């Protein structure tokens, strides 16, 4: 399934740059030990009805591995984290680094420049894609090159599969984002969209000069690919959401978004859920979610769910198609965190929130799961059995936790409980504004940016933290 979740939206020696930072850990690739609660982090998985199963045993976690923030002279984007059954990979400064599932560097893939965008989807055999600038910063180009290079990666084997760009009238097309779905890599932006076969990098389509409609971007994941197409005047467009044949680009279903909407986000492709801002989003980028039936040529709205003028805390980028965080989508429901409020508990006062489920068939709320005082409860993903995987942030006394929510009873069980001793470090990479994955019984937290140290900050800064059982 293609759900954009988790965190912001959200990471040794560097070749050629002289920049380095230390890692720690025993370097062992402690492979998965048939632990409970598997979930492919940054992209949720389509879960069935699920629920009602036996409660899992809580794992007492510890900080298994950490990577310090790299030393840089200016802000550098390092967004991108993936976990397969063989490797954890993190975007870094001008490279992708692969680690064992419990830490320890295995490989690195150098890149031509800064990462512009990383697909949050990874295939079953460990393949994904990133969008990269065509050059690093130099005296002539302070901020490096342009976002024109699409790179396909084999994470399991630590290899670059291919690197391609698209040209229109002999000019390289600039892209804003990239995704993977149905065996296709697709990149989009204000200049239009292009696509390549994941295996081999064969060009499938690219923008055409003078065309009235352009692909802002694509939603991917699994076997589906969905385009958000902008037609007519850029400021007052007709936006269309098109489900495509990933191999050819042929439109199999099209939904015309109501007039007055300038930006559309793909929250999930299977089931198809989009986000849009019709006003009243309070800066979240999405005032409403819509579940779309794309089973026929003419797509139809199944339901509409309001984010309640900030009452529900989904966060979508202002202009990008993918990248929504603080939301997870299952087969029958979408899950969002409520705004924080007073707990009303006199013995344990403080602020808390809930994860609220909304039925995709009706748009109505169908249940909620309450967090704990002085902590934020966020949805990360939906596992293959339909359980919601959530993250409970550290309190003043305890470390954070990964929880599993039953989609039928909304009962919450703790999968992984992190120690208080590392709560300060854990809090610095909160999924509320950074990146998070839960996979193979481990919690991966990562920063989306590397920056020069602040003289006002005294705590140690991390690029990556890995938590799990011993």
Tab-separated table of C-alpha atoms in Angstrom:
chain	number	residue	atom	x	y	z
A	1	UNK	CA	0.000	0.000	0.000
A	2	UNK	CA	1.070	3.570	-0.451
A	3	UNK	CA	0.588	5.503	2.714
A	4	UNK	CA	2.619	8.497	3.491
A	5	UNK	CA	3.165	8.324	7.199
A	6	UNK	CA	5.299	8.684	10.156
A	7	UNK	CA	7.419	11.481	10.460
A	8	UNK	CA	8.356	14.694	8.739
A	9	UNK	CA	6.578	14.297	5.124
A	10	UNK	CA	10.648	13.002	8.511
A	11	UNK	CA	19.790	9.602	8.904
A	12	UNK	CA	32.632	7.121	8.389
A	13	UNK	CA	34.160	8.801	6.066
A	14	UNK	CA	32.700	10.865	3.228
A	15	UNK	CA	34.329	10.426	-0.154
A	16	UNK	CA	35.970	13.529	-1.545
A	17	UNK	CA	34.575	15.936	1.017
A	18	UNK	CA	36.793	15.512	4.033
A	19	UNK	CA	33.674	15.510	6.191
A	20	UNK	CA	33.386	12.759	8.757
A	21	UNK	CA	31.467	11.674	11.781
A	22	UNK	CA	31.661	8.791	14.173
A	23	UNK	CA	29.353	5.845	14.494
A	24	UNK	CA	29.103	3.482	17.378
A	25	UNK	CA	27.863	-0.087	17.767
A	26	UNK	CA	29.210	-3.558	17.472
A	27	UNK	CA	28.638	-3.697	13.706
A	28	UNK	CA	26.752	-6.957	13.878
A	29	UNK	CA	23.815	-7.354	11.530
A	30	UNK	CA	21.499	-8.798	14.175
A	31	UNK	CA	18.887	-10.007	11.690
A	32	UNK	CA	15.205	-10.109	12.574
A	33	UNK	CA	14.337	-12.711	15.226
A	34	UNK	CA	10.674	-13.306	14.349
A	35	UNK	CA	9.650	-10.347	16.497
A	36	UNK	CA	6.113	-9.072	16.818
A	37	UNK	CA	4.743	-6.014	15.054
A	38	UNK	CA	6.585	-5.948	11.734
A	39	UNK	CA	5.800	-2.897	9.638
A	40	UNK	CA	7.554	-1.209	6.744
A	41	UNK	CA	8.071	2.162	8.323
A	42	UNK	CA	7.886	5.234	6.119
A	43	UNK	CA	5.174	3.680	4.006
A	44	UNK	CA	2.329	2.020	5.763
A	45	UNK	CA	1.014	-1.263	4.431
A	46	UNK	CA	-2.550	-2.006	3.485
A	47	UNK	CA	-4.017	-3.976	6.363
A	48	UNK	CA	-7.114	-6.106	6.278
A	49	UNK	CA	-9.885	-6.012	8.856
A	50	UNK	CA	-7.556	-7.576	11.426
A	51	UNK	CA	-7.933	-7.133	15.137
A	52	UNK	CA	-8.972	-9.351	17.966
A	53	UNK	CA	-5.687	-11.234	18.123
A	54	UNK	CA	-3.607	-12.224	21.118
A	55	UNK	CA	-1.875	-9.366	22.903
A	56	UNK	CA	1.839	-9.182	22.049
A	57	UNK	CA	4.598	-9.346	24.615
A	58	UNK	CA	6.200	-5.977	25.356
A	59	UNK	CA	9.891	-5.777	24.500
A	60	UNK	CA	12.066	-3.735	26.857
A	61	UNK	CA	14.061	-1.732	24.365
A	62	UNK	CA	17.421	-0.059	24.476
A	63	UNK	CA	19.407	2.253	22.245
A	64	UNK	CA	21.146	-0.195	19.913
A	65	UNK	CA	23.011	2.214	17.670
A	66	UNK	CA	23.426	5.901	16.912
A	67	UNK	CA	24.982	8.103	14.250
A	68	UNK	CA	26.145	11.608	15.135
A	69	UNK	CA	25.131	14.598	13.048
A	70	UNK	CA	27.691	15.099	10.274
A	71	UNK	CA	29.800	18.241	10.274
A	72	UNK	CA	28.649	20.579	7.508
A	73	UNK	CA	29.033	24.287	6.758
A	74	UNK	CA	25.446	24.873	5.666
A	75	UNK	CA	22.028	23.230	5.719
A	76	UNK	CA	21.949	19.988	3.698
A	77	UNK	CA	18.851	17.865	3.050
A	78	UNK	CA	19.253	14.237	4.153
A	79	UNK	CA	15.617	13.120	4.052
A	80	UNK	CA	15.086	9.445	3.340
A	81	UNK	CA	14.951	6.254	5.438
A	82	UNK	CA	14.116	2.703	4.457
A	83	UNK	CA	14.077	-0.671	6.189
A	84	UNK	CA	13.983	-4.043	4.431
A	85	UNK	CA	14.372	-7.507	5.933
A	86	UNK	CA	18.128	-7.222	5.286
A	87	UNK	CA	19.192	-3.622	5.772
A	88	UNK	CA	18.358	-0.215	7.223
A	89	UNK	CA	19.347	2.605	4.858
A	90	UNK	CA	19.567	6.330	5.555
A	91	UNK	CA	20.060	9.327	3.303
A	92	UNK	CA	23.201	11.209	4.274
A	93	UNK	CA	25.327	14.097	2.997
A	94	UNK	CA	25.759	13.393	-0.739
A	95	UNK	CA	25.303	9.658	-0.219
A	96	UNK	CA	23.064	6.830	0.962
A	97	UNK	CA	24.418	4.675	3.801
A	98	UNK	CA	23.317	1.129	4.559
A	99	UNK	CA	23.434	-0.363	8.058
A	100	UNK	CA	22.649	-3.696	9.621
A	101	UNK	CA	19.169	-3.874	11.106
A	102	UNK	CA	20.621	-3.217	14.559
A	103	UNK	CA	23.410	-0.910	13.367
A	104	UNK	CA	26.902	-1.154	11.954
A	105	UNK	CA	27.672	0.257	8.506
A	106	UNK	CA	27.504	-2.220	5.602
A	107	UNK	CA	27.866	-0.019	2.525
A	108	UNK	CA	27.489	3.474	1.072
A	109	UNK	CA	26.385	4.794	-2.311
A	110	UNK	CA	27.886	8.175	-3.331
A	111	UNK	CA	25.622	10.709	-5.078
A	112	UNK	CA	26.396	13.600	-7.445
A	113	UNK	CA	24.870	16.192	-5.147
A	114	UNK	CA	22.372	16.950	-2.423
A	115	UNK	CA	19.225	14.857	-2.136
A	116	UNK	CA	16.124	16.785	-3.231
A	117	UNK	CA	13.554	14.075	-2.482
A	118	UNK	CA	13.497	10.433	-1.441
A	119	UNK	CA	10.695	8.036	-2.252
A	120	UNK	CA	9.129	6.710	0.940
A	121	UNK	CA	8.304	3.443	-0.792
A	122	UNK	CA	10.566	0.422	-1.061
A	123	UNK	CA	9.723	-2.688	-3.077
A	124	UNK	CA	9.574	-6.203	-1.665
A	125	UNK	CA	13.073	-6.857	-3.029
A	126	UNK	CA	14.517	-3.677	-1.521
A	127	UNK	CA	14.467	-1.168	-4.388
A	128	UNK	CA	13.651	2.538	-4.194
A	129	UNK	CA	14.544	5.877	-5.825
A	130	UNK	CA	15.826	9.337	-4.941
A	131	UNK	CA	15.943	12.712	-6.693
A	132	UNK	CA	19.364	14.343	-6.574
A	133	UNK	CA	20.992	17.625	-7.647
A	134	UNK	CA	23.344	17.312	-10.593
A	135	UNK	CA	26.277	18.932	-8.751
A	136	UNK	CA	27.605	19.717	-5.294
A	137	UNK	CA	28.105	23.301	-4.069
A	138	UNK	CA	31.057	25.130	-5.568
A	139	UNK	CA	32.457	28.645	-5.833
A	140	UNK	CA	30.304	29.191	-8.916
A	141	UNK	CA	27.182	27.504	-7.530
A	142	UNK	CA	26.839	28.115	-3.801
A	143	UNK	CA	23.803	25.819	-3.476
A	144	UNK	CA	24.927	23.173	-5.934
A	145	UNK	CA	23.157	22.082	-9.088
A	146	UNK	CA	19.513	21.550	-10.039
A	147	UNK	CA	17.176	18.705	-9.073
A	148	UNK	CA	17.348	16.842	-12.369
A	149	UNK	CA	18.871	13.445	-11.562
A	150	UNK	CA	16.661	10.448	-10.755
A	151	UNK	CA	18.565	7.564	-9.170
A	152	UNK	CA	17.253	4.029	-8.624
A	153	UNK	CA	18.767	2.068	-5.735
A	154	UNK	CA	19.062	-1.577	-4.720
A	155	UNK	CA	19.219	-1.268	-0.940
A	156	UNK	CA	19.596	-4.948	-0.155
A	157	UNK	CA	22.813	-5.098	-2.162
A	158	UNK	CA	24.019	-1.516	-1.694
A	159	UNK	CA	24.050	-0.674	-5.405
A	160	UNK	CA	23.012	2.155	-7.702
A	161	UNK	CA	20.852	0.558	-10.387
A	162	UNK	CA	20.752	3.509	-12.762
A	163	UNK	CA	20.687	7.311	-12.991
A	164	UNK	CA	18.563	9.175	-15.547
A	165	UNK	CA	17.201	12.616	-16.399
A	166	UNK	CA	14.627	13.918	-18.872
A	167	UNK	CA	15.075	16.611	-21.485
A	168	UNK	CA	12.599	18.973	-23.149
A	169	UNK	CA	14.016	21.101	-25.963
A	170	UNK	CA	17.551	20.049	-24.934
A	171	UNK	CA	17.027	21.299	-21.385
A	172	UNK	CA	17.099	18.993	-18.381
A	173	UNK	CA	13.729	18.945	-16.633
A	174	UNK	CA	13.738	20.030	-12.989
A	175	UNK	CA	11.693	17.844	-10.681
A	176	UNK	CA	10.384	18.373	-7.156
A	177	UNK	CA	9.699	14.788	-6.060
A	178	UNK	CA	9.970	11.132	-7.023
A	179	UNK	CA	8.114	7.933	-6.150
A	180	UNK	CA	8.032	4.209	-6.933
A	181	UNK	CA	4.937	2.156	-7.782
A	182	UNK	CA	4.012	-0.768	-9.997
A	183	UNK	CA	7.602	-1.343	-11.097
A	184	UNK	CA	7.913	2.264	-12.282
A	185	UNK	CA	9.903	5.255	-11.018
A	186	UNK	CA	8.004	8.506	-11.602
A	187	UNK	CA	9.174	12.077	-10.962
A	188	UNK	CA	7.038	15.214	-11.165
A	189	UNK	CA	6.972	18.948	-10.585
A	190	UNK	CA	6.023	22.290	-12.082
A	191	UNK	CA	7.717	21.302	-15.365
A	192	UNK	CA	5.718	18.078	-15.654
A	193	UNK	CA	6.306	14.391	-15.055
A	194	UNK	CA	8.538	11.641	-16.366
A	195	UNK	CA	8.833	7.929	-15.681
A	196	UNK	CA	11.270	5.049	-16.095
A	197	UNK	CA	11.126	1.311	-15.561
A	198	UNK	CA	12.520	0.424	-12.148
A	199	UNK	CA	14.420	-2.521	-13.601
A	200	UNK	CA	16.617	-1.109	-16.333
A	201	UNK	CA	15.758	2.611	-16.333
A	202	UNK	CA	13.915	2.532	-19.673
A	203	UNK	CA	12.150	5.851	-20.402
A	204	UNK	CA	8.371	5.391	-20.317
A	205	UNK	CA	7.170	8.981	-20.708
A	206	UNK	CA	8.351	12.566	-20.225
A	207	UNK	CA	6.928	16.113	-20.428
A	208	UNK	CA	6.083	17.573	-23.809
A	209	UNK	CA	6.705	21.186	-24.772
A	210	UNK	CA	3.576	23.325	-24.867
A	211	UNK	CA	1.191	20.815	-23.290
A	212	UNK	CA	-1.707	22.335	-21.324
A	213	UNK	CA	-1.640	19.748	-18.535
A	214	UNK	CA	1.354	18.780	-16.407
A	215	UNK	CA	1.894	16.181	-13.696
A	216	UNK	CA	2.632	17.898	-10.380
A	217	UNK	CA	3.736	14.566	-8.973
A	218	UNK	CA	2.769	10.983	-8.302
A	219	UNK	CA	1.640	8.720	-5.482
A	220	UNK	CA	3.236	5.292	-5.474
A	221	UNK	CA	3.587	2.142	-3.413
A	222	UNK	CA	2.830	-1.498	-4.153
A	223	UNK	CA	1.470	-2.097	-7.649
A	224	UNK	CA	-0.219	1.293	-8.086
A	225	UNK	CA	0.766	4.665	-9.513
A	226	UNK	CA	-1.470	7.745	-9.218
A	227	UNK	CA	-0.802	11.088	-10.909
A	228	UNK	CA	-1.920	14.530	-9.777
A	229	UNK	CA	-2.381	16.491	-12.986
A	230	UNK	CA	-2.674	20.272	-13.284
A	231	UNK	CA	-4.508	21.675	-16.311
A	232	UNK	CA	-5.023	25.257	-17.476
A	233	UNK	CA	-4.021	28.373	-15.561
A	234	UNK	CA	-1.434	27.541	-12.879
A	235	UNK	CA	-3.060	29.697	-10.194
A	236	UNK	CA	-6.637	28.635	-11.002
A	237	UNK	CA	-6.217	25.136	-12.426
A	238	UNK	CA	-8.434	22.142	-12.934
A	239	UNK	CA	-6.771	19.480	-10.793
A	240	UNK	CA	-7.205	15.837	-11.728
A	241	UNK	CA	-6.289	12.673	-9.853
A	242	UNK	CA	-5.509	9.904	-12.332
A	243	UNK	CA	-4.834	6.249	-11.612
A	244	UNK	CA	-2.359	5.073	-14.243
A	245	UNK	CA	-1.157	1.908	-15.843
A	246	UNK	CA	2.372	2.115	-14.390
A	247	UNK	CA	3.971	0.521	-17.433
A	248	UNK	CA	2.441	2.797	-20.080
A	249	UNK	CA	1.027	5.835	-18.317
A	250	UNK	CA	-2.444	5.102	-19.705
A	251	UNK	CA	-5.220	6.521	-17.530
A	252	UNK	CA	-7.415	3.813	-16.012
A	253	UNK	CA	-9.461	6.147	-13.777
A	254	UNK	CA	-9.803	9.903	-13.382
A	255	UNK	CA	-11.329	12.019	-10.620
A	256	UNK	CA	-11.796	15.748	-11.223
A	257	UNK	CA	-11.100	17.690	-8.039
A	258	UNK	CA	-13.656	20.428	-7.182
A	259	UNK	CA	-12.781	23.858	-8.577
A	260	UNK	CA	-10.865	26.255	-6.398
A	261	UNK	CA	-8.320	23.678	-5.235
A	262	UNK	CA	-4.740	24.416	-6.315
A	263	UNK	CA	-2.808	21.601	-4.633
A	264	UNK	CA	-3.643	17.950	-4.068
A	265	UNK	CA	-1.778	15.385	-1.973
A	266	UNK	CA	-1.885	11.612	-2.406
A	267	UNK	CA	-2.086	10.193	1.118
A	268	UNK	CA	-2.614	6.598	-0.027
A	269	UNK	CA	-2.997	4.852	-3.379
A	270	UNK	CA	-4.589	1.594	-2.209
A	271	UNK	CA	-7.169	2.519	-1.050
A	272	UNK	CA	-6.981	5.855	-2.843
A	273	UNK	CA	-7.110	8.727	-0.348
A	274	UNK	CA	-6.220	12.319	-1.241
A	275	UNK	CA	-5.745	15.449	0.825
A	276	UNK	CA	-6.597	18.975	-0.241
A	277	UNK	CA	-6.788	22.440	1.253
A	278	UNK	CA	-10.160	24.091	0.781
A	279	UNK	CA	-9.430	26.644	3.505
A	280	UNK	CA	-9.304	26.205	7.264
A	281	UNK	CA	-6.318	23.867	7.313
A	282	UNK	CA	-4.513	26.089	9.877
A	283	UNK	CA	-1.254	25.552	8.028
A	284	UNK	CA	-1.480	21.746	7.958
A	285	UNK	CA	-1.801	21.696	4.158
A	286	UNK	CA	-4.990	19.608	4.258
A	287	UNK	CA	-8.388	20.858	5.367
A	288	UNK	CA	-10.040	17.676	4.082
A	289	UNK	CA	-9.302	14.091	3.117
A	290	UNK	CA	-11.266	12.333	0.383
A	291	UNK	CA	-11.551	8.599	-0.205
A	292	UNK	CA	-11.842	7.996	-3.965
A	293	UNK	CA	-13.275	4.957	-5.725
A	294	UNK	CA	-10.991	4.478	-8.742
A	295	UNK	CA	-12.379	1.100	-9.830
A	296	UNK	CA	-14.074	2.633	-12.901
A	297	UNK	CA	-13.015	5.071	-15.618
A	298	UNK	CA	-14.760	7.933	-13.839
A	299	UNK	CA	-13.516	8.145	-10.282
A	300	UNK	CA	-16.057	8.904	-7.568
A	301	UNK	CA	-15.761	10.305	-4.069
A	302	UNK	CA	-16.600	7.679	-1.453
A	303	UNK	CA	-16.365	9.946	1.571
A	304	UNK	CA	-15.008	13.254	2.797
A	305	UNK	CA	-13.283	13.719	6.143
A	306	UNK	CA	-12.602	17.154	7.586
A	307	UNK	CA	-9.495	17.808	9.646
A	308	UNK	CA	-11.649	20.155	11.704
A	309	UNK	CA	-9.700	23.395	11.362
A	310	UNK	CA	-6.759	21.852	13.203
A	311	UNK	CA	-8.754	19.513	15.444
A	312	UNK	CA	-6.945	16.615	13.758
A	313	UNK	CA	-3.215	17.024	13.309
A	314	UNK	CA	-2.377	15.626	9.869
A	315	UNK	CA	0.513	17.490	8.239
A	316	UNK	CA	0.923	17.766	4.467
A	317	UNK	CA	3.503	19.797	2.511
A	318	UNK	CA	2.077	22.923	0.944
A	319	UNK	CA	2.827	22.010	-2.681
A	320	UNK	CA	4.203	18.454	-2.912
A	321	UNK	CA	1.993	15.521	-3.901
A	322	UNK	CA	3.463	12.961	-1.493
A	323	UNK	CA	4.889	13.667	1.933
A	324	UNK	CA	1.877	13.832	4.280
A	325	UNK	CA	2.735	12.788	7.834
A	326	UNK	CA	0.882	12.131	11.093
A	327	UNK	CA	-1.569	9.909	9.213
A	328	UNK	CA	-1.953	6.216	8.430
A	329	UNK	CA	-4.416	4.468	6.118
A	330	UNK	CA	-5.741	0.923	6.370
A	331	UNK	CA	-8.126	-1.006	4.168
A	332	UNK	CA	-11.245	0.487	5.746
A	333	UNK	CA	-10.130	3.503	7.778
A	334	UNK	CA	-7.811	6.470	8.035
A	335	UNK	CA	-6.138	7.287	11.354
A	336	UNK	CA	-5.193	10.800	12.510
A	337	UNK	CA	-4.029	12.252	15.841
A	338	UNK	CA	-6.311	14.711	17.603
A	339	UNK	CA	-5.040	18.001	18.972
A	340	UNK	CA	-3.682	17.890	22.500
A	341	UNK	CA	-5.916	18.732	25.450
A	342	UNK	CA	-5.877	18.452	29.228
A	343	UNK	CA	-6.042	14.863	30.426
A	344	UNK	CA	-8.490	15.507	33.240
A	345	UNK	CA	-6.537	13.025	35.373
A	346	UNK	CA	-5.973	14.606	38.794
A	347	UNK	CA	-3.388	11.980	39.785
A	348	UNK	CA	-1.453	12.285	36.531
A	349	UNK	CA	-2.301	15.676	35.052
A	350	UNK	CA	-0.951	16.923	31.763
A	351	UNK	CA	-1.810	17.188	28.109
A	352	UNK	CA	-2.550	14.239	25.847
A	353	UNK	CA	-4.208	13.366	22.549
A	354	UNK	CA	-5.919	10.455	20.813
A	355	UNK	CA	-5.537	8.586	17.532
A	356	UNK	CA	-8.974	8.736	15.908
A	357	UNK	CA	-10.208	6.317	13.231
A	358	UNK	CA	-12.498	7.462	10.402
A	359	UNK	CA	-14.448	5.026	8.251
A	360	UNK	CA	-13.493	5.400	4.579
A	361	UNK	CA	-16.961	4.289	3.461
A	362	UNK	CA	-18.872	6.890	5.477
A	363	UNK	CA	-16.345	9.505	6.574
A	364	UNK	CA	-17.579	9.168	10.145
A	365	UNK	CA	-15.375	8.584	13.184
A	366	UNK	CA	-15.541	4.963	14.353
A	367	UNK	CA	-13.336	4.878	17.430
A	368	UNK	CA	-10.321	6.335	19.167
A	369	UNK	CA	-7.309	5.347	21.246
A	370	UNK	CA	-6.173	7.632	24.052
A	371	UNK	CA	-2.560	8.499	24.705
A	372	UNK	CA	-0.956	9.193	28.075
A	373	UNK	CA	-0.424	12.536	29.841
A	374	UNK	CA	2.602	14.621	28.871
A	375	UNK	CA	3.150	12.624	25.702
A	376	UNK	CA	2.074	12.743	22.045
A	377	UNK	CA	0.543	9.683	20.355
A	378	UNK	CA	1.116	9.522	16.587
A	379	UNK	CA	0.160	6.977	13.900
A	380	UNK	CA	3.128	5.622	11.931
A	381	UNK	CA	1.633	2.947	9.679
A	382	UNK	CA	-0.825	0.055	9.356
A	383	UNK	CA	0.671	-3.426	9.370
A	384	UNK	CA	-0.273	-6.352	7.128
A	385	UNK	CA	-2.826	-7.592	9.673
A	386	UNK	CA	-4.632	-4.250	9.863
A	387	UNK	CA	-3.225	-3.127	13.209
A	388	UNK	CA	-2.213	0.516	13.536
A	389	UNK	CA	1.403	1.040	14.545
A	390	UNK	CA	1.745	4.158	16.669
A	391	UNK	CA	4.465	6.045	18.488
A	392	UNK	CA	4.123	7.375	22.034
A	393	UNK	CA	6.667	10.128	22.647
A	394	UNK	CA	8.868	10.208	25.787
A	395	UNK	CA	7.503	11.809	28.949
A	396	UNK	CA	9.505	13.606	31.624
A	397	UNK	CA	10.036	10.258	33.353
A	398	UNK	CA	10.020	7.584	30.657
A	399	UNK	CA	11.312	6.848	27.204
A	400	UNK	CA	9.043	6.601	24.194
A	401	UNK	CA	7.190	3.521	23.022
A	402	UNK	CA	5.910	1.808	19.894
A	403	UNK	CA	2.308	0.687	20.318
A	404	UNK	CA	-0.116	-1.510	18.369
A	405	UNK	CA	-3.779	-0.506	18.126
A	406	UNK	CA	-6.520	-3.051	17.456
A	407	UNK	CA	-8.685	-1.704	14.568
A	408	UNK	CA	-11.809	-3.306	16.034
A	409	UNK	CA	-11.521	-2.615	19.769
A	410	UNK	CA	-9.026	0.307	19.608
A	411	UNK	CA	-7.193	-1.303	22.505
A	412	UNK	CA	-3.545	-0.281	22.717
A	413	UNK	CA	-0.691	-2.720	23.409
A	414	UNK	CA	2.948	-1.742	23.835
A	415	UNK	CA	5.318	-3.480	21.413
A	416	UNK	CA	8.568	-1.732	22.308
A	417	UNK	CA	9.268	0.317	25.454
A	418	UNK	CA	12.350	2.518	25.266
A	419	UNK	CA	14.454	3.336	28.344
A	420	UNK	CA	14.404	6.641	30.220
A	421	UNK	CA	18.199	6.854	29.972
A	422	UNK	CA	18.044	7.770	26.267
A	423	UNK	CA	14.859	9.872	26.371
A	424	UNK	CA	16.674	13.163	25.732
A	425	UNK	CA	18.272	11.799	22.559
A	426	UNK	CA	14.992	10.183	21.507
A	427	UNK	CA	13.100	13.419	22.034
A	428	UNK	CA	15.524	15.278	19.747
A	429	UNK	CA	14.365	13.129	16.806
A	430	UNK	CA	10.654	13.178	17.581
A	431	UNK	CA	8.485	11.789	14.732
A	432	UNK	CA	6.300	14.843	15.261
A	433	UNK	CA	8.766	16.738	13.068
A	434	UNK	CA	11.400	14.190	12.013
A	435	UNK	CA	11.421	10.738	10.373
A	436	UNK	CA	10.439	7.408	11.919
A	437	UNK	CA	10.178	3.761	10.833
A	438	UNK	CA	9.158	0.668	12.761
A	439	UNK	CA	10.246	-2.589	11.156
A	440	UNK	CA	11.387	-6.026	12.296
A	441	UNK	CA	10.788	-5.074	15.917
A	442	UNK	CA	13.049	-2.026	15.784
A	443	UNK	CA	12.343	1.699	15.870
A	444	UNK	CA	14.412	3.844	13.525
A	445	UNK	CA	14.508	7.612	14.065
A	446	UNK	CA	16.298	10.003	11.732
A	447	UNK	CA	16.880	13.681	11.040
A	448	UNK	CA	15.858	15.095	7.673
A	449	UNK	CA	18.513	17.821	7.655
A	450	UNK	CA	22.175	18.202	8.520
A	451	UNK	CA	23.254	21.658	9.638
A	452	UNK	CA	26.193	23.319	11.307
A	453	UNK	CA	26.022	23.133	15.101
A	454	UNK	CA	24.065	25.817	16.918
A	455	UNK	CA	25.916	27.683	19.652
A	456	UNK	CA	22.646	27.783	21.591
A	457	UNK	CA	22.231	24.005	21.703
A	458	UNK	CA	24.080	22.006	24.345
A	459	UNK	CA	22.586	18.537	23.811
A	460	UNK	CA	24.347	16.128	21.507
A	461	UNK	CA	22.805	16.033	18.036
A	462	UNK	CA	22.099	12.800	16.180
A	463	UNK	CA	21.400	11.858	12.586
A	464	UNK	CA	20.064	8.390	13.384
A	465	UNK	CA	18.943	6.411	16.425
A	466	UNK	CA	18.001	2.712	16.429
A	467	UNK	CA	16.018	1.212	19.310
A	468	UNK	CA	15.197	-2.460	19.862
A	469	UNK	CA	15.433	-5.446	22.144
A	470	UNK	CA	18.698	-6.990	23.235
